[in-house]
PDB file of C-alpha atoms in Angstrom:
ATOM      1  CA  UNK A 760     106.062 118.226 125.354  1.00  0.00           C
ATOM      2  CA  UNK A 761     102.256 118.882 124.933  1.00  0.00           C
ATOM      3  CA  UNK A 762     101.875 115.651 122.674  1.00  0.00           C
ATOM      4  CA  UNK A 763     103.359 113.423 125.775  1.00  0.00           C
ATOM      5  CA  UNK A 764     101.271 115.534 127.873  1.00  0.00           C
ATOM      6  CA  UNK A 765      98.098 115.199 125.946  1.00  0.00           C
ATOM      7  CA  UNK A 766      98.731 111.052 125.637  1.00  0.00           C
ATOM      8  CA  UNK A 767      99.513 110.780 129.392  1.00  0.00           C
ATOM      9  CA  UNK A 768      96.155 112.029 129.987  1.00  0.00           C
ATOM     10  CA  UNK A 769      94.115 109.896 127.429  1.00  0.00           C
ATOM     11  CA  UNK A 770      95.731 106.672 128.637  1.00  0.00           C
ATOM     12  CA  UNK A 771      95.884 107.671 132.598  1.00  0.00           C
ATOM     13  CA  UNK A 772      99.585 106.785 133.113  1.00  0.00           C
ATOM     14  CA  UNK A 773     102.478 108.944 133.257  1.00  0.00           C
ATOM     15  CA  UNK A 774     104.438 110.378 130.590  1.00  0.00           C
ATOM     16  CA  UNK A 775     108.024 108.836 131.698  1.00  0.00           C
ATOM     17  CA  UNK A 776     105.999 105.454 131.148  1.00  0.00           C
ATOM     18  CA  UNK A 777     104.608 106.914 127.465  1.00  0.00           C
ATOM     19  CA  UNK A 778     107.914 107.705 126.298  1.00  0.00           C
ATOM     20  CA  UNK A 779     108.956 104.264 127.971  1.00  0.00           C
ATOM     21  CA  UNK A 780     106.678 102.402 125.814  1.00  0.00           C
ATOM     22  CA  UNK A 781     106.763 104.333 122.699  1.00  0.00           C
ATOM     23  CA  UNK A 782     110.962 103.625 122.798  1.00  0.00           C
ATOM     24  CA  UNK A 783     110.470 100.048 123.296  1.00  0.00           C
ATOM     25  CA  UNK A 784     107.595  99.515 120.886  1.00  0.00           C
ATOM     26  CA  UNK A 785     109.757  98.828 117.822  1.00  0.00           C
ATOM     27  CA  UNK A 786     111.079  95.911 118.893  1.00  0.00           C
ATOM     28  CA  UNK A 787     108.239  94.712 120.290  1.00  0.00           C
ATOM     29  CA  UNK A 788     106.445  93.135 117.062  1.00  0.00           C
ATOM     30  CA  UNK A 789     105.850  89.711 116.422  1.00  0.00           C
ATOM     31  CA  UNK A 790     106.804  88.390 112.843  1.00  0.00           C
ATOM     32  CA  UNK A 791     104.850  85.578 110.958  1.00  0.00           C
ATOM     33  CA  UNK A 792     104.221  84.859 107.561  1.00  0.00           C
ATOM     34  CA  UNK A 793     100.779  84.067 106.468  1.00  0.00           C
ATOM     35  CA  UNK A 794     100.295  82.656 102.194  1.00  0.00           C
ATOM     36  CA  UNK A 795      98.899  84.881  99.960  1.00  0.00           C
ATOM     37  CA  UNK A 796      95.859  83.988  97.184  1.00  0.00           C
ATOM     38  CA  UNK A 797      98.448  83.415  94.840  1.00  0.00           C
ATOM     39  CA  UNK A 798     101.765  82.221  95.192  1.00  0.00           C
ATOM     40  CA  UNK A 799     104.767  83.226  98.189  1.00  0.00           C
ATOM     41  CA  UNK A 800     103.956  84.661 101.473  1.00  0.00           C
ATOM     42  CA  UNK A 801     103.019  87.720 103.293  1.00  0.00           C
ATOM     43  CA  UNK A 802     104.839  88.752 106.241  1.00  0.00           C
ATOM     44  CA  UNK A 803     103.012  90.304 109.558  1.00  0.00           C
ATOM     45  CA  UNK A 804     104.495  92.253 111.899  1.00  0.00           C
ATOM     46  CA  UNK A 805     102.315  92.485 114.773  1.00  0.00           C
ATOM     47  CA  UNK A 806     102.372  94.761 117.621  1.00  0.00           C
ATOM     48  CA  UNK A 807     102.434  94.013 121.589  1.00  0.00           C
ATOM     49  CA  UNK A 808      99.004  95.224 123.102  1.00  0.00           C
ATOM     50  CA  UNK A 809     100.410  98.027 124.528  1.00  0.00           C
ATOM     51  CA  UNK A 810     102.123  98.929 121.505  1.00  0.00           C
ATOM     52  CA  UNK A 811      98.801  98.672 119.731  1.00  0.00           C
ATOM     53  CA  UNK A 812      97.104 101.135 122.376  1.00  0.00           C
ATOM     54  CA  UNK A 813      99.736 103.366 122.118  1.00  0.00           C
ATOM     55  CA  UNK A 814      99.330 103.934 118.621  1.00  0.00           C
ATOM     56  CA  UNK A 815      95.318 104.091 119.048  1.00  0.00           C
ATOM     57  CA  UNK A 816      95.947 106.678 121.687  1.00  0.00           C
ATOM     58  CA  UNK A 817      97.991 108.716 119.077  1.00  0.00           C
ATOM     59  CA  UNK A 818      95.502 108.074 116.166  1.00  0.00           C
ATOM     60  CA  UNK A 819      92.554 109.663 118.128  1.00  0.00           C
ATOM     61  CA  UNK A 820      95.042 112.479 119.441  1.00  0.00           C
ATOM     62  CA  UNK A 821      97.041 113.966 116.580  1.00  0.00           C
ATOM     63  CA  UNK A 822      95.431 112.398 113.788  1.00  0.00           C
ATOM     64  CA  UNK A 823      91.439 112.587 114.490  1.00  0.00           C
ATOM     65  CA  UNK A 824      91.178 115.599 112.451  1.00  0.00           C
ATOM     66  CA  UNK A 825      93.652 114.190 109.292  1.00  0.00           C
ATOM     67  CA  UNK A 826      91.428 112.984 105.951  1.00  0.00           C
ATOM     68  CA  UNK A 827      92.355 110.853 103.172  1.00  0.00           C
ATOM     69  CA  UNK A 828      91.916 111.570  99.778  1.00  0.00           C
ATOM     70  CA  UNK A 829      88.560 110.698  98.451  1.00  0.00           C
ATOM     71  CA  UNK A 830      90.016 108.189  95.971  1.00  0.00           C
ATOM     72  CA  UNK A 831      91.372 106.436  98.775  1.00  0.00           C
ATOM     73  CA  UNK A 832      88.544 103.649  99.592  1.00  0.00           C
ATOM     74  CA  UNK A 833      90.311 101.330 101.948  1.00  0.00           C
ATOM     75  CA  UNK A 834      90.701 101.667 105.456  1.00  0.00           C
ATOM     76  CA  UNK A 835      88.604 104.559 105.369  1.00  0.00           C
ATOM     77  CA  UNK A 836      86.308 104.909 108.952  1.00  0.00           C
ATOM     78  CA  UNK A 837      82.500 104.743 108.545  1.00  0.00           C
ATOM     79  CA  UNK A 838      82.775 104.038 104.706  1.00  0.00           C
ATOM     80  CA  UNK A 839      80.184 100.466 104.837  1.00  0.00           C
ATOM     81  CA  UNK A 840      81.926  97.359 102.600  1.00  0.00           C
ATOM     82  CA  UNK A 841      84.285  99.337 101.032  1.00  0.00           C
ATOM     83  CA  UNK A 842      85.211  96.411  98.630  1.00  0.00           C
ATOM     84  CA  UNK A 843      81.913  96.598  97.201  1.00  0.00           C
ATOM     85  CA  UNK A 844      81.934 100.739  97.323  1.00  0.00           C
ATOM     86  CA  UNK A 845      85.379 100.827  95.254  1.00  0.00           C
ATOM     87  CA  UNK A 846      84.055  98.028  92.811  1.00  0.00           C
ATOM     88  CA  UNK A 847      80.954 100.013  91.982  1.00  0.00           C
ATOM     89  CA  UNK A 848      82.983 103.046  90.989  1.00  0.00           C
ATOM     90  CA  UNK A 849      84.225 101.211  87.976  1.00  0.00           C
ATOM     91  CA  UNK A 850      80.961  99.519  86.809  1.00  0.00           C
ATOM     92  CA  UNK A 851      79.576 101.467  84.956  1.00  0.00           C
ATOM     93  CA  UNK A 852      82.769 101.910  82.751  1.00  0.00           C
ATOM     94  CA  UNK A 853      83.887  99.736  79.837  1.00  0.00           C
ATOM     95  CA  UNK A 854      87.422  99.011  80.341  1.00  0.00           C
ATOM     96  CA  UNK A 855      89.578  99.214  83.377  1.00  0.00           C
ATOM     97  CA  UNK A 856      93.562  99.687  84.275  1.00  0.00           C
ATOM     98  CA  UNK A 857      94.737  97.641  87.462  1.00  0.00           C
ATOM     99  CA  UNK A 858      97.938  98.715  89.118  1.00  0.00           C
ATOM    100  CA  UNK A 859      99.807  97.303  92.297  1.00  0.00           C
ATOM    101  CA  UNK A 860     102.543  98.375  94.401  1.00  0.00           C
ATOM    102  CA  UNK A 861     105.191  96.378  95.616  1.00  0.00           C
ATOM    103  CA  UNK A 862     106.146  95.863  99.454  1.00  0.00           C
ATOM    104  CA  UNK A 863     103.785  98.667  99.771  1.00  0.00           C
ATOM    105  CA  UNK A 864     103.464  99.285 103.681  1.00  0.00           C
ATOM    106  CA  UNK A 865     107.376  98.424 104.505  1.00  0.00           C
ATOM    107  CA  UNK A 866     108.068 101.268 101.422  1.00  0.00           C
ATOM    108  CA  UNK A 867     106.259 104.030 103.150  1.00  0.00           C
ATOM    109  CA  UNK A 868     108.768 105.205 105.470  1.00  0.00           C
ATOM    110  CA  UNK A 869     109.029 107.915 108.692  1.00  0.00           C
ATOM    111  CA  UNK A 870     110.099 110.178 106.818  1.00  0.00           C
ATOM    112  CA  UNK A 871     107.334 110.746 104.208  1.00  0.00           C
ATOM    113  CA  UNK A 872     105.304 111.100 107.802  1.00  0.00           C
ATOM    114  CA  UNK A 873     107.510 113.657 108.642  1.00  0.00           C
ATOM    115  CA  UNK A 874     107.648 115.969 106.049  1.00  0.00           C
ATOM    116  CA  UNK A 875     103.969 116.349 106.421  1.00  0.00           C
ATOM    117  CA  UNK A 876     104.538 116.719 110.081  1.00  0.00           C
ATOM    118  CA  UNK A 877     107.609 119.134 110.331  1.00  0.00           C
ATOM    119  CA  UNK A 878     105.566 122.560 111.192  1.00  0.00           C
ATOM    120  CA  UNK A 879     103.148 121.011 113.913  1.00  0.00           C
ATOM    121  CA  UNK A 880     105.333 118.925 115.901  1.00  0.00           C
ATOM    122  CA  UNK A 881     109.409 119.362 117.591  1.00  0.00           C
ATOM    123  CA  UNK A 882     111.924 117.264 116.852  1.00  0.00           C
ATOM    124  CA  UNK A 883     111.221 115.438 120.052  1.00  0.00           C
ATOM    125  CA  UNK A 884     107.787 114.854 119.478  1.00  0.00           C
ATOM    126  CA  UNK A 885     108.646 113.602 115.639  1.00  0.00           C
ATOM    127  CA  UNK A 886     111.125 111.003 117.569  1.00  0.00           C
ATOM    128  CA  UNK A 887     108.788 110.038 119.942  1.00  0.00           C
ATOM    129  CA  UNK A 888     106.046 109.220 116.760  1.00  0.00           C
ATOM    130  CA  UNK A 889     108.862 107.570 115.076  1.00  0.00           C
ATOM    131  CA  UNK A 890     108.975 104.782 117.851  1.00  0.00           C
ATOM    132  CA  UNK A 891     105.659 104.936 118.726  1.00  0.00           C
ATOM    133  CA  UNK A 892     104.035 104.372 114.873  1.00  0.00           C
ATOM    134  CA  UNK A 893     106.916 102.831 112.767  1.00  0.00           C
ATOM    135  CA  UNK A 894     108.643  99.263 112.556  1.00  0.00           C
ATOM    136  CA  UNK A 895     112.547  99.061 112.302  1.00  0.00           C
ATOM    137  CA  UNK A 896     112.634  97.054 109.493  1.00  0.00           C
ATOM    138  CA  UNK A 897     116.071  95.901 107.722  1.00  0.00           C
ATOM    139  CA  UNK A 898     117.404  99.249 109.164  1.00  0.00           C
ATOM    140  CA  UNK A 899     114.153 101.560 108.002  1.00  0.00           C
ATOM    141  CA  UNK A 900     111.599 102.807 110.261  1.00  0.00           C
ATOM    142  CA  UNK A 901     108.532 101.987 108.174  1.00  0.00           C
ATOM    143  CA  UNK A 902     105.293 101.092 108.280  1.00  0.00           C
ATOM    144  CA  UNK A 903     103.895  97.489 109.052  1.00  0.00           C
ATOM    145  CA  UNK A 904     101.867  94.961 108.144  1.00  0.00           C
ATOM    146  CA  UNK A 905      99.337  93.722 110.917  1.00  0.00           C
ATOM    147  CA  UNK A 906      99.779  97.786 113.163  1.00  0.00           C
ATOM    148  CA  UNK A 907      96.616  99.304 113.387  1.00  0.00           C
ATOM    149  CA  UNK A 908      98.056 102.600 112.807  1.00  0.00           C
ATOM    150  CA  UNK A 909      99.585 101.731 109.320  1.00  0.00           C
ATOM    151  CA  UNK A 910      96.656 101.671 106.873  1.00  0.00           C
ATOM    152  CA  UNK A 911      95.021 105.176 108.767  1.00  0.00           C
ATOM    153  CA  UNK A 912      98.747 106.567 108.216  1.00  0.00           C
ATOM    154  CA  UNK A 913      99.167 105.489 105.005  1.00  0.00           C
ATOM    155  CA  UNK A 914      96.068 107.164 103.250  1.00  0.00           C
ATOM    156  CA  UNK A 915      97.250 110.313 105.254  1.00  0.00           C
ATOM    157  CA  UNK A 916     100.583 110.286 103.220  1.00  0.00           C
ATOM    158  CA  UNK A 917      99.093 108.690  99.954  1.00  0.00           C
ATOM    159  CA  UNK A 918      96.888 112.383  99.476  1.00  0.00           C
ATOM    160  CA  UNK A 919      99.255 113.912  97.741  1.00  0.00           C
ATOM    161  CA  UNK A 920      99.885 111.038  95.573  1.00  0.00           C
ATOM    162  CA  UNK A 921      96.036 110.386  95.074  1.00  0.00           C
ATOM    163  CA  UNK A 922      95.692 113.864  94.169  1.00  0.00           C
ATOM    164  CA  UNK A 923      98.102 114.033  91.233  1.00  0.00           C
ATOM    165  CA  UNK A 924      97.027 110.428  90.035  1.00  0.00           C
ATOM    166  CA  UNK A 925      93.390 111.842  90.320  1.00  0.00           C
ATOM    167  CA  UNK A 926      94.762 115.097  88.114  1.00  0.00           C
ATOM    168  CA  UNK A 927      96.735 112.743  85.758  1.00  0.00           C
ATOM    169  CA  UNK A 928      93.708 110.661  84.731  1.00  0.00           C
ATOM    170  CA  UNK A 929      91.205 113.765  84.560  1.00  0.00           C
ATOM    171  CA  UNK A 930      93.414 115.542  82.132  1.00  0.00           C
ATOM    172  CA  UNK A 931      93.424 112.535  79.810  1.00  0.00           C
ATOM    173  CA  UNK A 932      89.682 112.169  80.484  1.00  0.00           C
ATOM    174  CA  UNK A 933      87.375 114.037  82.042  1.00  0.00           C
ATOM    175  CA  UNK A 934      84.701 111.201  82.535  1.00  0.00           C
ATOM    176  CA  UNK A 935      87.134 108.277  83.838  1.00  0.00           C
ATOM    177  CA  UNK A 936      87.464 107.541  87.475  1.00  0.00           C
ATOM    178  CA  UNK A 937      90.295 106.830  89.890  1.00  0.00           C
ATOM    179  CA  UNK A 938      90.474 104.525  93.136  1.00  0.00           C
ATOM    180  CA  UNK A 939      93.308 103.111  95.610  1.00  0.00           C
ATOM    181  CA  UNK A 940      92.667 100.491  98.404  1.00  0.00           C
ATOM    182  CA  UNK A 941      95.709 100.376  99.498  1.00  0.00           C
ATOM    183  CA  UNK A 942      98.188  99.453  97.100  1.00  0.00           C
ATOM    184  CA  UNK A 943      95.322  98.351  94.243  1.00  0.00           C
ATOM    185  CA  UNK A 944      95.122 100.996  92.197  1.00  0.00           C
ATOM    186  CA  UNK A 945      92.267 100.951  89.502  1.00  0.00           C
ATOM    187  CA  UNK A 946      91.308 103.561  86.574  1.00  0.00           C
ATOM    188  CA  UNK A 947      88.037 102.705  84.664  1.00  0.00           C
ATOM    189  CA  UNK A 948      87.033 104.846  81.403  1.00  0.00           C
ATOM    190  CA  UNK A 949      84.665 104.118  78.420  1.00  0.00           C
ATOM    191  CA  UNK A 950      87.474 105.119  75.950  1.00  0.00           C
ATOM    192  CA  UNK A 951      89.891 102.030  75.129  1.00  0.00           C
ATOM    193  CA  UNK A 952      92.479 104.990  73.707  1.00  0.00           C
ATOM    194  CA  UNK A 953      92.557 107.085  76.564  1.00  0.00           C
ATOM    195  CA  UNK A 954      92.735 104.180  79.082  1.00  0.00           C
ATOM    196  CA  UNK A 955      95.446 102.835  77.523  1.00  0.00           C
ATOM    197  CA  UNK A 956      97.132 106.039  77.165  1.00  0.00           C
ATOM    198  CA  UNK A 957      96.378 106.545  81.266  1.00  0.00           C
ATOM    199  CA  UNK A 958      98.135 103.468  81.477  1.00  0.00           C
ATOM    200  CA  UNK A 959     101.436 104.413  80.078  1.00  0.00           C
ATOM    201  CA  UNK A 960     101.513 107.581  82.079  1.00  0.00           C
ATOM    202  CA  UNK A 961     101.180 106.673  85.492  1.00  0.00           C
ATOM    203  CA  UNK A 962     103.979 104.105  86.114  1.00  0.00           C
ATOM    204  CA  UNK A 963     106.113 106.921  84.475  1.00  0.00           C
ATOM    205  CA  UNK A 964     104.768 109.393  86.995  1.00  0.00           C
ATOM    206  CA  UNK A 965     105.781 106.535  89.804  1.00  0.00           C
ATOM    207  CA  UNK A 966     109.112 106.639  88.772  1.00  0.00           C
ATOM    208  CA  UNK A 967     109.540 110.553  89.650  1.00  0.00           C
ATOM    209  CA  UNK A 968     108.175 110.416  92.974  1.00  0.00           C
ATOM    210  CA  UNK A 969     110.467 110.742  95.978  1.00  0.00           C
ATOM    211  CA  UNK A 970     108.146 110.601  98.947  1.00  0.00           C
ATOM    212  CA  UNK A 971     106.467 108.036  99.153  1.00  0.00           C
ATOM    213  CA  UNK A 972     108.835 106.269  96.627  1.00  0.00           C
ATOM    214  CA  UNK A 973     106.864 103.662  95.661  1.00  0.00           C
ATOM    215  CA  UNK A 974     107.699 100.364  92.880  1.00  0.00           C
ATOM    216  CA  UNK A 975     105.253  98.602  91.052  1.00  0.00           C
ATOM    217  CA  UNK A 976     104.473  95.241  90.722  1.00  0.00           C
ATOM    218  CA  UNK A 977     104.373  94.981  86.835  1.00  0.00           C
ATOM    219  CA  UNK A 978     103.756  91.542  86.857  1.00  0.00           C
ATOM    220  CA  UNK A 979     100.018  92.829  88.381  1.00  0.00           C
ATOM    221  CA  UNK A 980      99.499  95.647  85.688  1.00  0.00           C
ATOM    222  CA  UNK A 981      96.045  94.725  83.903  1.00  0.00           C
ATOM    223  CA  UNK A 982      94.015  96.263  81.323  1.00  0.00           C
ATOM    224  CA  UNK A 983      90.470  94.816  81.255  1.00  0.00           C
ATOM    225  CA  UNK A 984      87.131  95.378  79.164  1.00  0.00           C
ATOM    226  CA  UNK A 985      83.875  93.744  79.545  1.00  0.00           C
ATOM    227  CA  UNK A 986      85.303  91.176  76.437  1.00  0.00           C
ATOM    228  CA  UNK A 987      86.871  89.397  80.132  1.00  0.00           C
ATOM    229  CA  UNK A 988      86.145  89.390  83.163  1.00  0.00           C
ATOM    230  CA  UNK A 989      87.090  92.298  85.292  1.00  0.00           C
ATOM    231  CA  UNK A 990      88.105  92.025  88.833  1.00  0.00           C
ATOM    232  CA  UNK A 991      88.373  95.048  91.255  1.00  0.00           C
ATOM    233  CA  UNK A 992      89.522  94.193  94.878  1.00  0.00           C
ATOM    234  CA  UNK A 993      88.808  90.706  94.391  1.00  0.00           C
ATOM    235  CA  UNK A 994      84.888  91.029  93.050  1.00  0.00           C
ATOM    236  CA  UNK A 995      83.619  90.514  89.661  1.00  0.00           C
ATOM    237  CA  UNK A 996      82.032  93.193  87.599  1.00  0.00           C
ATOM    238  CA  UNK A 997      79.467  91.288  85.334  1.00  0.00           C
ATOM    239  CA  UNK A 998      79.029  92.071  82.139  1.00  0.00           C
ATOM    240  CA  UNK A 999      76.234  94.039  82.793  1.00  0.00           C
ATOM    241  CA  UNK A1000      77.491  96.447  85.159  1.00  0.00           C
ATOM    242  CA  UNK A1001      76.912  94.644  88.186  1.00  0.00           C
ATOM    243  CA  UNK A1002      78.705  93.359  91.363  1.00  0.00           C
ATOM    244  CA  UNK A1003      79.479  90.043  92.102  1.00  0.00           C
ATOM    245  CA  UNK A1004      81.738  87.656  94.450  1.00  0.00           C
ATOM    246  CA  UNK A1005      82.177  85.736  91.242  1.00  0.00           C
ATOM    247  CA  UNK A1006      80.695  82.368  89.462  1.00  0.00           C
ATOM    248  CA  UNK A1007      83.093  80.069  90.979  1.00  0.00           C
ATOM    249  CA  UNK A1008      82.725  81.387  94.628  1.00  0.00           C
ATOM    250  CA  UNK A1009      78.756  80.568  94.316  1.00  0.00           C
ATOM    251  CA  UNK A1010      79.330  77.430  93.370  1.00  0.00           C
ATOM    252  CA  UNK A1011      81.887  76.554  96.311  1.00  0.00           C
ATOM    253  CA  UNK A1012      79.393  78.702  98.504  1.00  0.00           C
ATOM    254  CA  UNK A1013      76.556  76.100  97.297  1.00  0.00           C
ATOM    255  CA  UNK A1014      78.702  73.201  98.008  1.00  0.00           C
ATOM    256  CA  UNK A1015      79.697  74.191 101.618  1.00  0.00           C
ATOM    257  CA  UNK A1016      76.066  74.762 102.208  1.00  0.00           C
ATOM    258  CA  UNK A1017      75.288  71.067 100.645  1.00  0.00           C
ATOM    259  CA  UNK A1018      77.712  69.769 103.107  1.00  0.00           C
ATOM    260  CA  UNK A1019      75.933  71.581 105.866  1.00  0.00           C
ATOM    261  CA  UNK A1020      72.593  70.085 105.155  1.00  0.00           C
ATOM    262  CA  UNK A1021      73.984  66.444 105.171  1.00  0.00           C
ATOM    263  CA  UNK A1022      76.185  67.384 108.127  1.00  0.00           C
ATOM    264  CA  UNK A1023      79.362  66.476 105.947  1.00  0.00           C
ATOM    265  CA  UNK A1024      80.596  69.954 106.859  1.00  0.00           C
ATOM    266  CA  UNK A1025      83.862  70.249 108.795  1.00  0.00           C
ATOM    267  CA  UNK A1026      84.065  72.741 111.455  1.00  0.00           C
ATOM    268  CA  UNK A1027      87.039  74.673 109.578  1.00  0.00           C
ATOM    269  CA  UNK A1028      84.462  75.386 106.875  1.00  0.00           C
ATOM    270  CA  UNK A1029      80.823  75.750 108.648  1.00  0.00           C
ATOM    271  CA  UNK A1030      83.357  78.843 110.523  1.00  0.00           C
ATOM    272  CA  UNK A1031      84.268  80.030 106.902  1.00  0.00           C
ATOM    273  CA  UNK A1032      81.010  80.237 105.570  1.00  0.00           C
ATOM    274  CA  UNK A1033      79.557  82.052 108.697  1.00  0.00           C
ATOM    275  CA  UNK A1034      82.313  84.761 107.849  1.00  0.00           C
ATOM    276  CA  UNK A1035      81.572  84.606 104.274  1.00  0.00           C
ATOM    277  CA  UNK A1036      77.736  84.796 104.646  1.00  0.00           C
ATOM    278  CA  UNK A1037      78.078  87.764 106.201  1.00  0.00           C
ATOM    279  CA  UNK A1038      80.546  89.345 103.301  1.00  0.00           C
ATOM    280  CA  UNK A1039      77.843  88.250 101.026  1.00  0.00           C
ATOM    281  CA  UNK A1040      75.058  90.095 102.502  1.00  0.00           C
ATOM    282  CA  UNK A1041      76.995  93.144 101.818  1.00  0.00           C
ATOM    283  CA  UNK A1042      78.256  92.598  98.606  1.00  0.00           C
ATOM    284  CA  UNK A1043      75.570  90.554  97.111  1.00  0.00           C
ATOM    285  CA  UNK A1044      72.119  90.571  98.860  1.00  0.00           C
ATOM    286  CA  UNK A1045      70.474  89.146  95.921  1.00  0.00           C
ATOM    287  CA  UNK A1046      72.285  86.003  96.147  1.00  0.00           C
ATOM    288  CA  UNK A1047      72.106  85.257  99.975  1.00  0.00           C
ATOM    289  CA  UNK A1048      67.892  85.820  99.058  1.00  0.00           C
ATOM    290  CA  UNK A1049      68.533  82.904  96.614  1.00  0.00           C
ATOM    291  CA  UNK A1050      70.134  80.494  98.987  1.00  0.00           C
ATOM    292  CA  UNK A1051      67.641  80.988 101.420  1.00  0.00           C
ATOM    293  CA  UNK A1052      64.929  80.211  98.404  1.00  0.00           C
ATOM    294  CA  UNK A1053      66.794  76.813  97.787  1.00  0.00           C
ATOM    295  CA  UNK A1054      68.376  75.857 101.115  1.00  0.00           C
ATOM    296  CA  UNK A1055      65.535  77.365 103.642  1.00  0.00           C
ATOM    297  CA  UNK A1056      65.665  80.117 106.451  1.00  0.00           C
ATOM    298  CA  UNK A1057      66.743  77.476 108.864  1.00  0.00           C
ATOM    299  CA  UNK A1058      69.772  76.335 107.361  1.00  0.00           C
ATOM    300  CA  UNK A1059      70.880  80.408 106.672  1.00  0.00           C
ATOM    301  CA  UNK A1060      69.983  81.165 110.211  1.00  0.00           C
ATOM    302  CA  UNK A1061      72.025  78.048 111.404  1.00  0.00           C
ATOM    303  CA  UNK A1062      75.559  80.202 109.681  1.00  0.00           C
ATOM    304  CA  UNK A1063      74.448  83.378 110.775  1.00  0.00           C
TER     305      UNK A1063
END
């Protein structure tokens, strides 16, 4: 088979020891369960290092020439803070509709792959990708939390579904704009009618999709106008059409900064705000100018 062939090369081992490893690789995640922002827990499956460079080998071989769909902003390579990218699509726009999909990586299964697959790749190569890309999960090969192959695969199969959202919400108006990162899904428009009608249309459009089949989480359905605050990907959109990380993170931002100066930080936190900082400076420039105003260059340089 070419693909082996071609993969043998890249990672300078031999292609009984490719197959080897792509046959072993589904059992050879590690689970763990990490809390979410909310409430209950995520779970992680994640990969053995040759697992992982397996599936980078594969990425940069079969899929280096695959593209998501332009709504797609997560995950996407070379797009710069893409948090702050999707937020600003929705800005400018009075209201907003916030969708979310449940179980979203372990719902995309090898399969959907597959059908996109079929007329470029033999059976044996397919079974070979299967092992290689996808976790046996509950008796489903599907795609995992923590691979580094699942997010790049997932916007490869989402196109289709991007695409007809996309259509969906350009037929009801012409002016509103669509985004996905990941399983967020967000549709801003200046008209309270038509977004609400957008709203009622999509999750019935869910419902009649096979591949991927997807569920959402209604419990996470929003519709927002500048009246509240609006939240895209976890940032605030003032009420003046601006990006934010929010009022309440600048305050506990100024308070871990406080603690700094008196040396009443803990070490947990002084490593938090260094990683925070940094998000900051892409999100919200402005702000990181007007800590170093109050708390001096010294102090900011000391996180950075």
């Amino acid at each position: 088979m070419s693909l082996i062939k071609d993969i043998s090369r890249y990672l300078s081992i031999n292609e009984d020891e490719v197959i080897k490893i792509a046959n072993r690789s589904p059992k050879t995640y590690r689970t763990y369960l990490i809390p979410k922002k909310s409430t209950g827990y995520r779970t992680i499956h994640h990969p053995a290092k040759e697992t992982k460079t397996l599936q980078y080998a594969i990425l940069n071989i079969v899929f280096s020439n695959y593209c998501a769909h332009p709504a797609a902003v997560g995950y996407i390579k070379g797009l710069q803070s893409p948090l702050r990218v999707n937020a600003e699509k929705h800005a400018k726009y009075k209201f907003s509709v916030k969708l979310d999909f449940k179980n979203f990586f372990h719902s995309i299964k090898f399969e959907d792959l597959a059908s996109i697959l079929t007329e470029a790749f033999s059976s044996q190569e397919l079974d070979f990708l299967k092992g290689a890309l996808f976790l046996n999960y509950k008796g489903n090969y599907c795609l995992a939390i923590g691979a580094p192959s699942s997010p790049f695969l997932s916007n490869i199969i989402m196109k289709k579904f991007d695409q007809k959202i996309s259509e969906l919400v350009l037929s009801e108006d012409p002016d509103a704009t669509y985004t996905r990162y990941a399983d967020d899904l967000t549709v801003s428009s200046n008209s309270k009618e038509k977004c609400l009608k957008i709203l009622k249309s999509i999750p019935n459009w869910i419902k009649q999709v096979k591949s991927p089949s997807l569920a959402l989480n209604e419990n996470k359905t929003l519709f927002l106008s500048k009246a509240n605050r609006r939240m895209v990907t976890g940032l605030t959109i003032t009420s003046e059409g601006e990006v934010s990380i929010g009022r309440a993170n600048k305050r506990y931002i100024k308070k871990l900064f406080n603690d700094l100066k008196y040396s009443k930080i803990s070490i947990e936190n002084k490593s938090y705000l260094k990683g925070y900082l940094a998000f900051i400076r892409d999100v919200e420039p402005r702000f990181v100018l007007s800590l170093t105003k109050k708390y001096g260059a010294d102090l900011i340089n000391e996180v950075i």
